[in-house]
PDB file of C-alpha atoms in Angstrom:
ATOM      1  CA  UNK A   6      -7.502  15.802  14.573  1.00 60.00           C
ATOM      2  CA  UNK A   7      -7.045  12.025  14.805  1.00 77.00           C
ATOM      3  CA  UNK A   8      -3.553  10.534  14.556  1.00 82.00           C
ATOM      4  CA  UNK A   9      -4.378   8.761  11.279  1.00 84.00           C
ATOM      5  CA  UNK A  10      -5.574  12.023   9.710  1.00 88.00           C
ATOM      6  CA  UNK A  11      -2.504  13.960  10.843  1.00 88.00           C
ATOM      7  CA  UNK A  12      -0.250  11.140   9.658  1.00 90.00           C
ATOM      8  CA  UNK A  13      -1.896  11.188   6.221  1.00 90.00           C
ATOM      9  CA  UNK A  14      -1.274  14.949   6.018  1.00 89.00           C
ATOM     10  CA  UNK A  15       2.387  14.610   6.988  1.00 88.00           C
ATOM     11  CA  UNK A  16       2.893  11.765   4.518  1.00 91.00           C
ATOM     12  CA  UNK A  17       1.354  13.859   1.721  1.00 88.00           C
ATOM     13  CA  UNK A  18       4.065  16.445   2.395  1.00 82.00           C
ATOM     14  CA  UNK A  19       6.885  13.881   2.567  1.00 77.00           C
ATOM     15  CA  UNK A  20       8.847  15.414  -0.370  1.00 77.00           C
ATOM     16  CA  UNK A  21       9.552  18.307   2.011  1.00 73.00           C
ATOM     17  CA  UNK A  22      11.191  16.005   4.575  1.00 75.00           C
ATOM     18  CA  UNK A  23      14.657  16.705   3.215  1.00 77.00           C
ATOM     19  CA  UNK A  24      14.293  20.440   3.786  1.00 79.00           C
ATOM     20  CA  UNK A  25      15.920  21.927   6.849  1.00 80.00           C
ATOM     21  CA  UNK A  26      13.354  21.847   9.657  1.00 80.00           C
ATOM     22  CA  UNK A  27      11.098  19.433   7.780  1.00 82.00           C
ATOM     23  CA  UNK A  28      11.343  16.633  10.326  1.00 85.00           C
ATOM     24  CA  UNK A  29      10.756  19.036  13.215  1.00 86.00           C
ATOM     25  CA  UNK A  30       7.554  20.259  11.576  1.00 86.00           C
ATOM     26  CA  UNK A  31       6.411  16.682  10.994  1.00 87.00           C
ATOM     27  CA  UNK A  32       6.975  15.823  14.654  1.00 85.00           C
ATOM     28  CA  UNK A  33       4.850  18.777  15.713  1.00 86.00           C
ATOM     29  CA  UNK A  34       1.934  17.282  13.777  1.00 85.00           C
ATOM     30  CA  UNK A  35       2.577  13.607  14.545  1.00 88.00           C
ATOM     31  CA  UNK A  36       4.469  13.173  17.830  1.00 87.00           C
ATOM     32  CA  UNK A  37       6.519  10.083  18.578  1.00 82.00           C
ATOM     33  CA  UNK A  38       3.880   8.893  21.052  1.00 77.00           C
ATOM     34  CA  UNK A  39       1.776   5.808  21.826  1.00 73.00           C
ATOM     35  CA  UNK A  40      -0.923   4.993  19.293  1.00 71.00           C
ATOM     36  CA  UNK A  41      -2.384   1.996  17.537  1.00 73.00           C
ATOM     37  CA  UNK A  42       0.163   0.279  15.296  1.00 79.00           C
ATOM     38  CA  UNK A  43      -0.319   1.513  11.745  1.00 91.00           C
ATOM     39  CA  UNK A  44       0.327  -0.215   8.419  1.00 95.00           C
ATOM     40  CA  UNK A  45       1.765   2.109   5.766  1.00 96.00           C
ATOM     41  CA  UNK A  46       2.897   1.540   2.187  1.00 97.00           C
ATOM     42  CA  UNK A  47       6.127   3.145   0.970  1.00 96.00           C
ATOM     43  CA  UNK A  48       7.329   2.552  -2.589  1.00 95.00           C
ATOM     44  CA  UNK A  49       5.139  -0.529  -2.835  1.00 97.00           C
ATOM     45  CA  UNK A  50       6.346  -1.977   0.488  1.00 98.00           C
ATOM     46  CA  UNK A  51       3.754  -2.541   3.226  1.00 98.00           C
ATOM     47  CA  UNK A  52       5.028  -2.316   6.779  1.00 98.00           C
ATOM     48  CA  UNK A  53       3.467  -2.066  10.226  1.00 96.00           C
ATOM     49  CA  UNK A  54       4.832   0.708  12.434  1.00 93.00           C
ATOM     50  CA  UNK A  55       4.744   1.573  16.129  1.00 90.00           C
ATOM     51  CA  UNK A  56       4.889   5.374  16.411  1.00 90.00           C
ATOM     52  CA  UNK A  57       6.700   5.235  19.761  1.00 87.00           C
ATOM     53  CA  UNK A  58       9.789   3.894  17.958  1.00 89.00           C
ATOM     54  CA  UNK A  59      12.176   6.455  16.442  1.00 88.00           C
ATOM     55  CA  UNK A  60      12.893   4.267  13.412  1.00 92.00           C
ATOM     56  CA  UNK A  61       9.288   3.256  12.853  1.00 93.00           C
ATOM     57  CA  UNK A  62       8.036   6.814  13.290  1.00 92.00           C
ATOM     58  CA  UNK A  63      10.308   7.830  10.403  1.00 92.00           C
ATOM     59  CA  UNK A  64       9.046   4.956   8.252  1.00 95.00           C
ATOM     60  CA  UNK A  65       5.437   5.946   8.942  1.00 94.00           C
ATOM     61  CA  UNK A  66       5.654   9.743   8.892  1.00 93.00           C
ATOM     62  CA  UNK A  67       8.592  10.438   6.562  1.00 92.00           C
ATOM     63  CA  UNK A  68       8.048   7.417   4.295  1.00 93.00           C
ATOM     64  CA  UNK A  69      11.351   5.824   5.164  1.00 93.00           C
ATOM     65  CA  UNK A  70      14.309   5.547   7.516  1.00 93.00           C
ATOM     66  CA  UNK A  71      17.842   6.166   6.170  1.00 93.00           C
ATOM     67  CA  UNK A  72      16.263   6.503   2.739  1.00 93.00           C
ATOM     68  CA  UNK A  73      19.136   8.365   1.142  1.00 92.00           C
ATOM     69  CA  UNK A  74      21.747   6.102   2.705  1.00 94.00           C
ATOM     70  CA  UNK A  75      19.973   3.080   1.218  1.00 96.00           C
ATOM     71  CA  UNK A  76      19.753   4.734  -2.200  1.00 94.00           C
ATOM     72  CA  UNK A  77      23.440   5.623  -2.099  1.00 93.00           C
ATOM     73  CA  UNK A  78      24.431   2.139  -0.953  1.00 96.00           C
ATOM     74  CA  UNK A  79      22.462   0.448  -3.734  1.00 96.00           C
ATOM     75  CA  UNK A  80      23.725   2.852  -6.400  1.00 94.00           C
ATOM     76  CA  UNK A  81      27.276   1.585  -5.838  1.00 94.00           C
ATOM     77  CA  UNK A  82      26.535  -2.133  -6.206  1.00 95.00           C
ATOM     78  CA  UNK A  83      26.635  -3.375  -9.835  1.00 94.00           C
ATOM     79  CA  UNK A  84      23.726  -5.441 -11.142  1.00 94.00           C
ATOM     80  CA  UNK A  85      25.966  -8.500 -11.505  1.00 95.00           C
ATOM     81  CA  UNK A  86      26.737  -8.244  -7.761  1.00 96.00           C
ATOM     82  CA  UNK A  87      23.143  -8.295  -6.544  1.00 97.00           C
ATOM     83  CA  UNK A  88      22.651 -11.942  -5.713  1.00 98.00           C
ATOM     84  CA  UNK A  89      22.442 -12.310  -1.915  1.00 98.00           C
ATOM     85  CA  UNK A  90      22.514  -9.704   0.860  1.00 99.00           C
ATOM     86  CA  UNK A  91      22.767 -10.416   4.591  1.00 99.00           C
ATOM     87  CA  UNK A  92      20.879  -7.998   6.841  1.00 99.00           C
ATOM     88  CA  UNK A  93      22.282  -8.547  10.336  1.00 98.00           C
ATOM     89  CA  UNK A  94      20.086  -6.839  12.903  1.00 96.00           C
ATOM     90  CA  UNK A  95      17.072  -6.588  10.617  1.00 97.00           C
ATOM     91  CA  UNK A  96      14.652  -5.042  13.129  1.00 95.00           C
ATOM     92  CA  UNK A  97      11.107  -5.023  11.636  1.00 96.00           C
ATOM     93  CA  UNK A  98      12.407  -5.333   8.068  1.00 98.00           C
ATOM     94  CA  UNK A  99      12.484  -1.772   6.751  1.00 97.00           C
ATOM     95  CA  UNK A 100      15.913  -2.195   5.168  1.00 98.00           C
ATOM     96  CA  UNK A 101      15.497  -5.887   4.298  1.00 99.00           C
ATOM     97  CA  UNK A 102      12.363  -5.275   2.243  1.00 99.00           C
ATOM     98  CA  UNK A 103      13.933  -2.335   0.407  1.00 98.00           C
ATOM     99  CA  UNK A 104      17.014  -4.409  -0.387  1.00 99.00           C
ATOM    100  CA  UNK A 105      14.802  -7.256  -1.636  1.00 98.00           C
ATOM    101  CA  UNK A 106      13.646  -5.009  -4.484  1.00 98.00           C
ATOM    102  CA  UNK A 107      17.262  -4.857  -5.694  1.00 98.00           C
ATOM    103  CA  UNK A 108      18.730  -8.254  -4.707  1.00 98.00           C
ATOM    104  CA  UNK A 109      17.694 -11.766  -5.732  1.00 98.00           C
ATOM    105  CA  UNK A 110      17.830 -12.949  -2.111  1.00 98.00           C
ATOM    106  CA  UNK A 111      17.884 -11.231   1.270  1.00 99.00           C
ATOM    107  CA  UNK A 112      18.562 -13.107   4.511  1.00 99.00           C
ATOM    108  CA  UNK A 113      17.433 -11.159   7.589  1.00 99.00           C
ATOM    109  CA  UNK A 114      18.857 -12.016  11.025  1.00 98.00           C
ATOM    110  CA  UNK A 115      16.972 -10.798  14.109  1.00 96.00           C
ATOM    111  CA  UNK A 116      17.460 -12.397  17.557  1.00 95.00           C
ATOM    112  CA  UNK A 117      14.881 -10.387  19.556  1.00 92.00           C
ATOM    113  CA  UNK A 118      11.745 -12.600  19.683  1.00 91.00           C
ATOM    114  CA  UNK A 119       9.344  -9.652  19.996  1.00 88.00           C
ATOM    115  CA  UNK A 120      10.854  -7.944  16.959  1.00 93.00           C
ATOM    116  CA  UNK A 121      11.282 -11.178  14.981  1.00 96.00           C
ATOM    117  CA  UNK A 122       7.542 -11.817  15.138  1.00 96.00           C
ATOM    118  CA  UNK A 123       6.886  -8.399  13.596  1.00 96.00           C
ATOM    119  CA  UNK A 124       9.645  -8.933  11.011  1.00 97.00           C
ATOM    120  CA  UNK A 125       7.957 -12.130   9.839  1.00 98.00           C
ATOM    121  CA  UNK A 126       4.587 -10.363   9.687  1.00 98.00           C
ATOM    122  CA  UNK A 127       6.012  -7.568   7.531  1.00 98.00           C
ATOM    123  CA  UNK A 128       7.664 -10.071   5.200  1.00 99.00           C
ATOM    124  CA  UNK A 129       4.302 -11.836   4.845  1.00 98.00           C
ATOM    125  CA  UNK A 130       2.703  -8.512   3.865  1.00 98.00           C
ATOM    126  CA  UNK A 131       5.037  -8.391   0.856  1.00 98.00           C
ATOM    127  CA  UNK A 132       4.852 -11.823  -0.811  1.00 97.00           C
ATOM    128  CA  UNK A 133       6.488 -10.554  -3.991  1.00 96.00           C
ATOM    129  CA  UNK A 134       9.775  -9.845  -2.206  1.00 97.00           C
ATOM    130  CA  UNK A 135      12.172 -12.658  -1.322  1.00 96.00           C
ATOM    131  CA  UNK A 136      13.313 -12.251   2.279  1.00 98.00           C
ATOM    132  CA  UNK A 137      14.199 -15.200   4.511  1.00 98.00           C
ATOM    133  CA  UNK A 138      14.082 -14.377   8.238  1.00 98.00           C
ATOM    134  CA  UNK A 139      16.318 -16.221  10.708  1.00 98.00           C
ATOM    135  CA  UNK A 140      15.638 -15.929  14.485  1.00 97.00           C
ATOM    136  CA  UNK A 141      19.221 -15.595  15.662  1.00 96.00           C
ATOM    137  CA  UNK A 142      22.089 -13.195  16.029  1.00 96.00           C
ATOM    138  CA  UNK A 143      25.502 -13.550  14.406  1.00 97.00           C
ATOM    139  CA  UNK A 144      28.789 -13.566  16.310  1.00 95.00           C
ATOM    140  CA  UNK A 145      32.349 -14.887  16.077  1.00 94.00           C
ATOM    141  CA  UNK A 146      31.296 -18.274  17.505  1.00 96.00           C
ATOM    142  CA  UNK A 147      28.104 -20.233  18.121  1.00 97.00           C
ATOM    143  CA  UNK A 148      26.737 -19.722  21.619  1.00 96.00           C
ATOM    144  CA  UNK A 149      23.798 -18.635  23.738  1.00 95.00           C
ATOM    145  CA  UNK A 150      24.436 -15.106  24.997  1.00 92.00           C
ATOM    146  CA  UNK A 151      22.736 -12.596  27.263  1.00 92.00           C
ATOM    147  CA  UNK A 152      20.637 -10.199  25.195  1.00 89.00           C
ATOM    148  CA  UNK A 153      19.645  -6.886  26.756  1.00 88.00           C
ATOM    149  CA  UNK A 154      16.071  -6.455  25.601  1.00 84.00           C
ATOM    150  CA  UNK A 155      14.172  -3.188  26.062  1.00 80.00           C
ATOM    151  CA  UNK A 156      10.971  -3.547  28.096  1.00 75.00           C
ATOM    152  CA  UNK A 157       7.711  -3.638  26.165  1.00 67.00           C
ATOM    153  CA  UNK A 158       6.102  -0.270  25.633  1.00 60.00           C
ATOM    154  CA  UNK A 159       9.359   1.690  25.855  1.00 61.00           C
ATOM    155  CA  UNK A 160       9.298   2.629  22.169  1.00 58.00           C
ATOM    156  CA  UNK A 161      12.726   1.198  21.464  1.00 62.00           C
ATOM    157  CA  UNK A 162      12.192  -2.536  21.057  1.00 63.00           C
ATOM    158  CA  UNK A 163      14.567  -2.554  18.105  1.00 64.00           C
ATOM    159  CA  UNK A 164      17.597  -1.284  20.050  1.00 69.00           C
ATOM    160  CA  UNK A 165      18.323  -4.373  22.124  1.00 78.00           C
ATOM    161  CA  UNK A 166      21.892  -5.651  22.082  1.00 81.00           C
ATOM    162  CA  UNK A 167      24.275  -8.406  23.116  1.00 81.00           C
ATOM    163  CA  UNK A 168      26.693  -5.633  24.155  1.00 81.00           C
ATOM    164  CA  UNK A 169      26.177  -4.613  27.825  1.00 78.00           C
ATOM    165  CA  UNK A 170      27.420  -1.112  26.982  1.00 77.00           C
ATOM    166  CA  UNK A 171      24.251  -0.731  24.905  1.00 72.00           C
ATOM    167  CA  UNK A 172      21.862  -2.100  27.524  1.00 73.00           C
ATOM    168  CA  UNK A 173      18.827   0.230  27.669  1.00 70.00           C
ATOM    169  CA  UNK A 174      17.378   1.402  30.975  1.00 74.00           C
ATOM    170  CA  UNK A 175      15.387  -1.336  32.727  1.00 78.00           C
ATOM    171  CA  UNK A 176      16.619  -3.872  30.166  1.00 80.00           C
ATOM    172  CA  UNK A 177      15.320  -7.410  30.437  1.00 85.00           C
ATOM    173  CA  UNK A 178      18.126  -9.982  30.278  1.00 87.00           C
ATOM    174  CA  UNK A 179      17.297 -13.009  28.146  1.00 90.00           C
ATOM    175  CA  UNK A 180      19.534 -15.705  26.702  1.00 94.00           C
ATOM    176  CA  UNK A 181      19.335 -15.935  22.926  1.00 94.00           C
ATOM    177  CA  UNK A 182      21.190 -17.966  20.283  1.00 94.00           C
ATOM    178  CA  UNK A 183      23.972 -16.642  18.103  1.00 96.00           C
ATOM    179  CA  UNK A 184      25.719 -18.440  15.270  1.00 97.00           C
ATOM    180  CA  UNK A 185      29.008 -17.935  13.481  1.00 98.00           C
ATOM    181  CA  UNK A 186      28.132 -16.226  10.214  1.00 98.00           C
ATOM    182  CA  UNK A 187      30.472 -18.314   8.066  1.00 98.00           C
ATOM    183  CA  UNK A 188      28.841 -21.490   9.391  1.00 98.00           C
ATOM    184  CA  UNK A 189      25.361 -20.220   8.484  1.00 98.00           C
ATOM    185  CA  UNK A 190      26.461 -19.175   4.990  1.00 98.00           C
ATOM    186  CA  UNK A 191      28.010 -22.593   4.382  1.00 98.00           C
ATOM    187  CA  UNK A 192      25.287 -24.740   5.979  1.00 97.00           C
ATOM    188  CA  UNK A 193      22.431 -22.845   4.312  1.00 97.00           C
ATOM    189  CA  UNK A 194      24.310 -22.594   0.987  1.00 97.00           C
ATOM    190  CA  UNK A 195      23.760 -18.828   0.890  1.00 97.00           C
ATOM    191  CA  UNK A 196      26.854 -17.720  -1.046  1.00 89.00           C
ATOM    192  CA  UNK A 197      28.117 -15.910  -2.935  1.00 98.00           C
ATOM    193  CA  UNK A 198      27.348 -12.967  -0.642  1.00 99.00           C
ATOM    194  CA  UNK A 199      27.460  -9.615  -2.444  1.00 98.00           C
ATOM    195  CA  UNK A 200      26.490  -7.245   0.368  1.00 99.00           C
ATOM    196  CA  UNK A 201      26.173  -7.165   4.156  1.00 99.00           C
ATOM    197  CA  UNK A 202      24.366  -4.614   6.324  1.00 98.00           C
ATOM    198  CA  UNK A 203      25.184  -4.725  10.050  1.00 96.00           C
ATOM    199  CA  UNK A 204      23.345  -2.732  12.718  1.00 92.00           C
ATOM    200  CA  UNK A 205      23.635  -4.603  15.999  1.00 90.00           C
ATOM    201  CA  UNK A 206      24.191  -1.915  18.621  1.00 80.00           C
ATOM    202  CA  UNK A 207      27.884  -2.380  19.420  1.00 80.00           C
ATOM    203  CA  UNK A 208      28.251  -6.044  18.403  1.00 86.00           C
ATOM    204  CA  UNK A 209      29.510  -5.287  14.877  1.00 90.00           C
ATOM    205  CA  UNK A 210      33.130  -6.488  15.425  1.00 90.00           C
ATOM    206  CA  UNK A 211      31.973  -9.947  16.505  1.00 92.00           C
ATOM    207  CA  UNK A 212      29.711 -10.179  13.450  1.00 95.00           C
ATOM    208  CA  UNK A 213      32.560  -9.198  11.128  1.00 95.00           C
ATOM    209  CA  UNK A 214      34.931 -11.724  12.708  1.00 94.00           C
ATOM    210  CA  UNK A 215      32.355 -14.477  12.324  1.00 97.00           C
ATOM    211  CA  UNK A 216      32.007 -13.661   8.627  1.00 98.00           C
ATOM    212  CA  UNK A 217      35.760 -13.487   7.971  1.00 97.00           C
ATOM    213  CA  UNK A 218      35.828 -16.377   5.482  1.00 97.00           C
ATOM    214  CA  UNK A 219      32.814 -15.044   3.584  1.00 98.00           C
ATOM    215  CA  UNK A 220      34.269 -11.530   3.404  1.00 98.00           C
ATOM    216  CA  UNK A 221      37.675 -12.767   2.265  1.00 96.00           C
ATOM    217  CA  UNK A 222      36.157 -15.041  -0.392  1.00 97.00           C
ATOM    218  CA  UNK A 223      33.234 -13.006  -1.765  1.00 97.00           C
ATOM    219  CA  UNK A 224      34.355  -9.394  -1.134  1.00 97.00           C
ATOM    220  CA  UNK A 225      30.860  -8.060  -0.383  1.00 98.00           C
ATOM    221  CA  UNK A 226      30.031  -4.401   0.121  1.00 97.00           C
ATOM    222  CA  UNK A 227      29.629  -3.844   3.879  1.00 97.00           C
ATOM    223  CA  UNK A 228      27.509  -1.182   5.571  1.00 97.00           C
ATOM    224  CA  UNK A 229      28.071  -1.062   9.334  1.00 94.00           C
ATOM    225  CA  UNK A 230      27.242   1.298  12.175  1.00 89.00           C
ATOM    226  CA  UNK A 231      30.208   2.014  14.454  1.00 85.00           C
ATOM    227  CA  UNK A 232      29.723   3.460  17.930  1.00 77.00           C
ATOM    228  CA  UNK A 233      32.394   4.368  20.463  1.00 74.00           C
ATOM    229  CA  UNK A 234      32.017   0.894  21.963  1.00 72.00           C
ATOM    230  CA  UNK A 235      32.372  -0.667  18.508  1.00 77.00           C
ATOM    231  CA  UNK A 236      35.544   1.256  17.745  1.00 75.00           C
ATOM    232  CA  UNK A 237      37.162   0.136  21.006  1.00 73.00           C
ATOM    233  CA  UNK A 238      36.299  -3.476  20.215  1.00 72.00           C
ATOM    234  CA  UNK A 239      37.751  -3.126  16.714  1.00 73.00           C
ATOM    235  CA  UNK A 240      41.041  -1.982  18.229  1.00 72.00           C
ATOM    236  CA  UNK A 241      41.052  -5.078  20.434  1.00 73.00           C
ATOM    237  CA  UNK A 242      40.965  -7.335  17.362  1.00 73.00           C
ATOM    238  CA  UNK A 243      43.999  -5.501  15.967  1.00 70.00           C
ATOM    239  CA  UNK A 244      45.676  -6.806  12.822  1.00 76.00           C
ATOM    240  CA  UNK A 245      43.178  -9.649  12.323  1.00 82.00           C
ATOM    241  CA  UNK A 246      40.421  -7.193  11.437  1.00 83.00           C
ATOM    242  CA  UNK A 247      42.743  -5.337   9.066  1.00 83.00           C
ATOM    243  CA  UNK A 248      43.570  -8.634   7.350  1.00 88.00           C
ATOM    244  CA  UNK A 249      39.870  -9.435   6.862  1.00 89.00           C
ATOM    245  CA  UNK A 250      39.244  -6.045   5.264  1.00 89.00           C
ATOM    246  CA  UNK A 251      42.438  -5.958   3.203  1.00 89.00           C
ATOM    247  CA  UNK A 252      41.726  -4.465  -0.219  1.00 89.00           C
ATOM    248  CA  UNK A 253      38.704  -2.525   1.024  1.00 92.00           C
ATOM    249  CA  UNK A 254      38.283   1.230   1.038  1.00 91.00           C
ATOM    250  CA  UNK A 255      36.358   2.811   3.902  1.00 90.00           C
ATOM    251  CA  UNK A 256      33.859   5.654   3.533  1.00 92.00           C
ATOM    252  CA  UNK A 257      31.706   7.510   6.026  1.00 91.00           C
ATOM    253  CA  UNK A 258      28.064   8.370   5.407  1.00 92.00           C
ATOM    254  CA  UNK A 259      28.258  12.083   6.164  1.00 88.00           C
ATOM    255  CA  UNK A 260      25.305  14.478   6.455  1.00 81.00           C
ATOM    256  CA  UNK A 261      25.480  17.674   4.430  1.00 79.00           C
ATOM    257  CA  UNK A 262      23.301  20.682   3.632  1.00 67.00           C
ATOM    258  CA  UNK A 263      22.918  21.824   0.029  1.00 73.00           C
ATOM    259  CA  UNK A 264      22.477  25.599  -0.201  1.00 62.00           C
ATOM    260  CA  UNK A 265      22.101  25.519   3.583  1.00 62.00           C
ATOM    261  CA  UNK A 266      18.586  24.175   3.113  1.00 61.00           C
ATOM    262  CA  UNK A 267      18.382  20.640   1.670  1.00 62.00           C
ATOM    263  CA  UNK A 268      19.594  17.645   3.700  1.00 73.00           C
ATOM    264  CA  UNK A 269      21.892  15.320   1.767  1.00 82.00           C
ATOM    265  CA  UNK A 270      24.124  12.354   2.512  1.00 88.00           C
ATOM    266  CA  UNK A 271      27.653  12.171   1.122  1.00 88.00           C
ATOM    267  CA  UNK A 272      30.318   9.497   1.102  1.00 90.00           C
ATOM    268  CA  UNK A 273      33.550  10.813   2.586  1.00 90.00           C
ATOM    269  CA  UNK A 274      36.712   8.695   2.199  1.00 89.00           C
ATOM    270  CA  UNK A 275      38.469   7.734   5.436  1.00 86.00           C
ATOM    271  CA  UNK A 276      42.198   7.435   5.974  1.00 76.00           C
ATOM    272  CA  UNK A 277      43.250   3.860   6.601  1.00 60.00           C
ATOM    273  CA  UNK A 278      40.914   0.960   7.289  1.00 57.00           C
ATOM    274  CA  UNK A 279      39.241   2.396  10.378  1.00 61.00           C
ATOM    275  CA  UNK A 280      38.106   5.774  11.615  1.00 60.00           C
ATOM    276  CA  UNK A 281      37.704   7.052  15.172  1.00 65.00           C
ATOM    277  CA  UNK A 282      34.353   8.778  14.720  1.00 77.00           C
ATOM    278  CA  UNK A 283      30.935   7.336  15.542  1.00 81.00           C
ATOM    279  CA  UNK A 284      28.974   7.027  12.293  1.00 87.00           C
ATOM    280  CA  UNK A 285      27.654   4.654   9.656  1.00 92.00           C
ATOM    281  CA  UNK A 286      30.458   3.389   7.423  1.00 92.00           C
ATOM    282  CA  UNK A 287      30.682   1.723   4.049  1.00 94.00           C
ATOM    283  CA  UNK A 288      33.458  -0.711   3.133  1.00 93.00           C
ATOM    284  CA  UNK A 289      33.826  -1.189  -0.609  1.00 94.00           C
ATOM    285  CA  UNK A 290      35.971  -3.773  -2.433  1.00 93.00           C
ATOM    286  CA  UNK A 291      38.032  -2.587  -5.383  1.00 84.00           C
ATOM    287  CA  UNK A 292      35.483  -3.520  -8.071  1.00 82.00           C
ATOM    288  CA  UNK A 293      32.853  -1.307  -6.418  1.00 85.00           C
ATOM    289  CA  UNK A 294      35.166   1.396  -5.123  1.00 74.00           C
ATOM    290  CA  UNK A 295      35.659   2.656  -8.685  1.00 69.00           C
ATOM    291  CA  UNK A 296      31.958   3.601  -8.704  1.00 64.00           C
ATOM    292  CA  UNK A 297      32.457   6.272  -6.036  1.00 68.00           C
ATOM    293  CA  UNK A 298      32.762   9.761  -7.483  1.00 54.00           C
ATOM    294  CA  UNK A 299      32.107  12.020  -4.487  1.00 49.00           C
ATOM    295  CA  UNK A 300      28.733  10.307  -4.396  1.00 57.00           C
ATOM    296  CA  UNK A 301      25.893  12.130  -2.684  1.00 54.00           C
ATOM    297  CA  UNK A 302      22.107  12.071  -2.536  1.00 55.00           C
TER     298      UNK A 302
END
C-alpha cells in the first residue's frame, strides 16, 4: 500500500489518536520514514510535511502537533487580549498558523534558513491568515551567534539551536542573526503583545530576558518549553527573571489519562515562579489566571 494511501487511512481514523495506543498504531501504518513531502489540510490550514520529522509526522498523520495544548492555551486568553502573538522558534508554522485563526496578528521568528523557507511557503498556502515571518532568532542582545543546525535529511531540521547543549549529532555550525526582542517590538511597532510562545531548544531564558520590557508592560500569556539546560540558565539569571515575571502564576502542561484510556492534557499549578521539572510551562498574568479552573482537554 502506497504511503499516501496509508496516510489517508490513518488520517480518517484521527479521532482515535487520543486513545491509549492510538499513536503507536498509526506509526505501524505510516512510519516516520523518508518519503515525498506531503501537503495536508487540518482545520482549514494547509501545510507541507516531511514524514521523517517527529513534529511534521504528527501534523500529517495525527492532524496536528500539541493540538490539545494549543486548544488549552487559547481557551485561557480572552477575546480582548487577542491582538498580537509572538511565535519564537516557529519551525514550519504549525503553531503560528493555528494561532493566526485566533489572533489579529502573528509574528513568527525562525532563524534556520532551511526551515524559514518552508515556513514562508506554508504561510503563502494560507493567504487568509495573517502571519508575518522574520528570519532571525531572539536573544537578550543583538548579535550574530553560532547556530547548531541539523544536517539535511536527518529528519530533525526543526530542532536546531543556539545552545551548544542542544547541538544534534553531526550538527553544522552556521552564524545567524539574533535580535533583542524588545527592540524588534518597538522598531516594528508590534505592541501591545498579548501572548508569546517560545520553543527554542534551550535558549528560552535569553529570549525572555530580551523581551523583559514587553513582558513587564503588556503582561502577555507565555508558553515556554523548559529543558534541564533551560532550568540551569534560569537559575543563573536569578532575581532578574523573577522580577520580569512578577505577578505571573506558573502552570505545567501535564499529561493525564482519563479512565486509563483517553489521553488528556491538564494544567497543574507550580509552587513559586519556577519549577525544576522538564516540561512545557504556561505563565499567566492575573487577568488570565482567573480563567484557570483545573483546566484540561
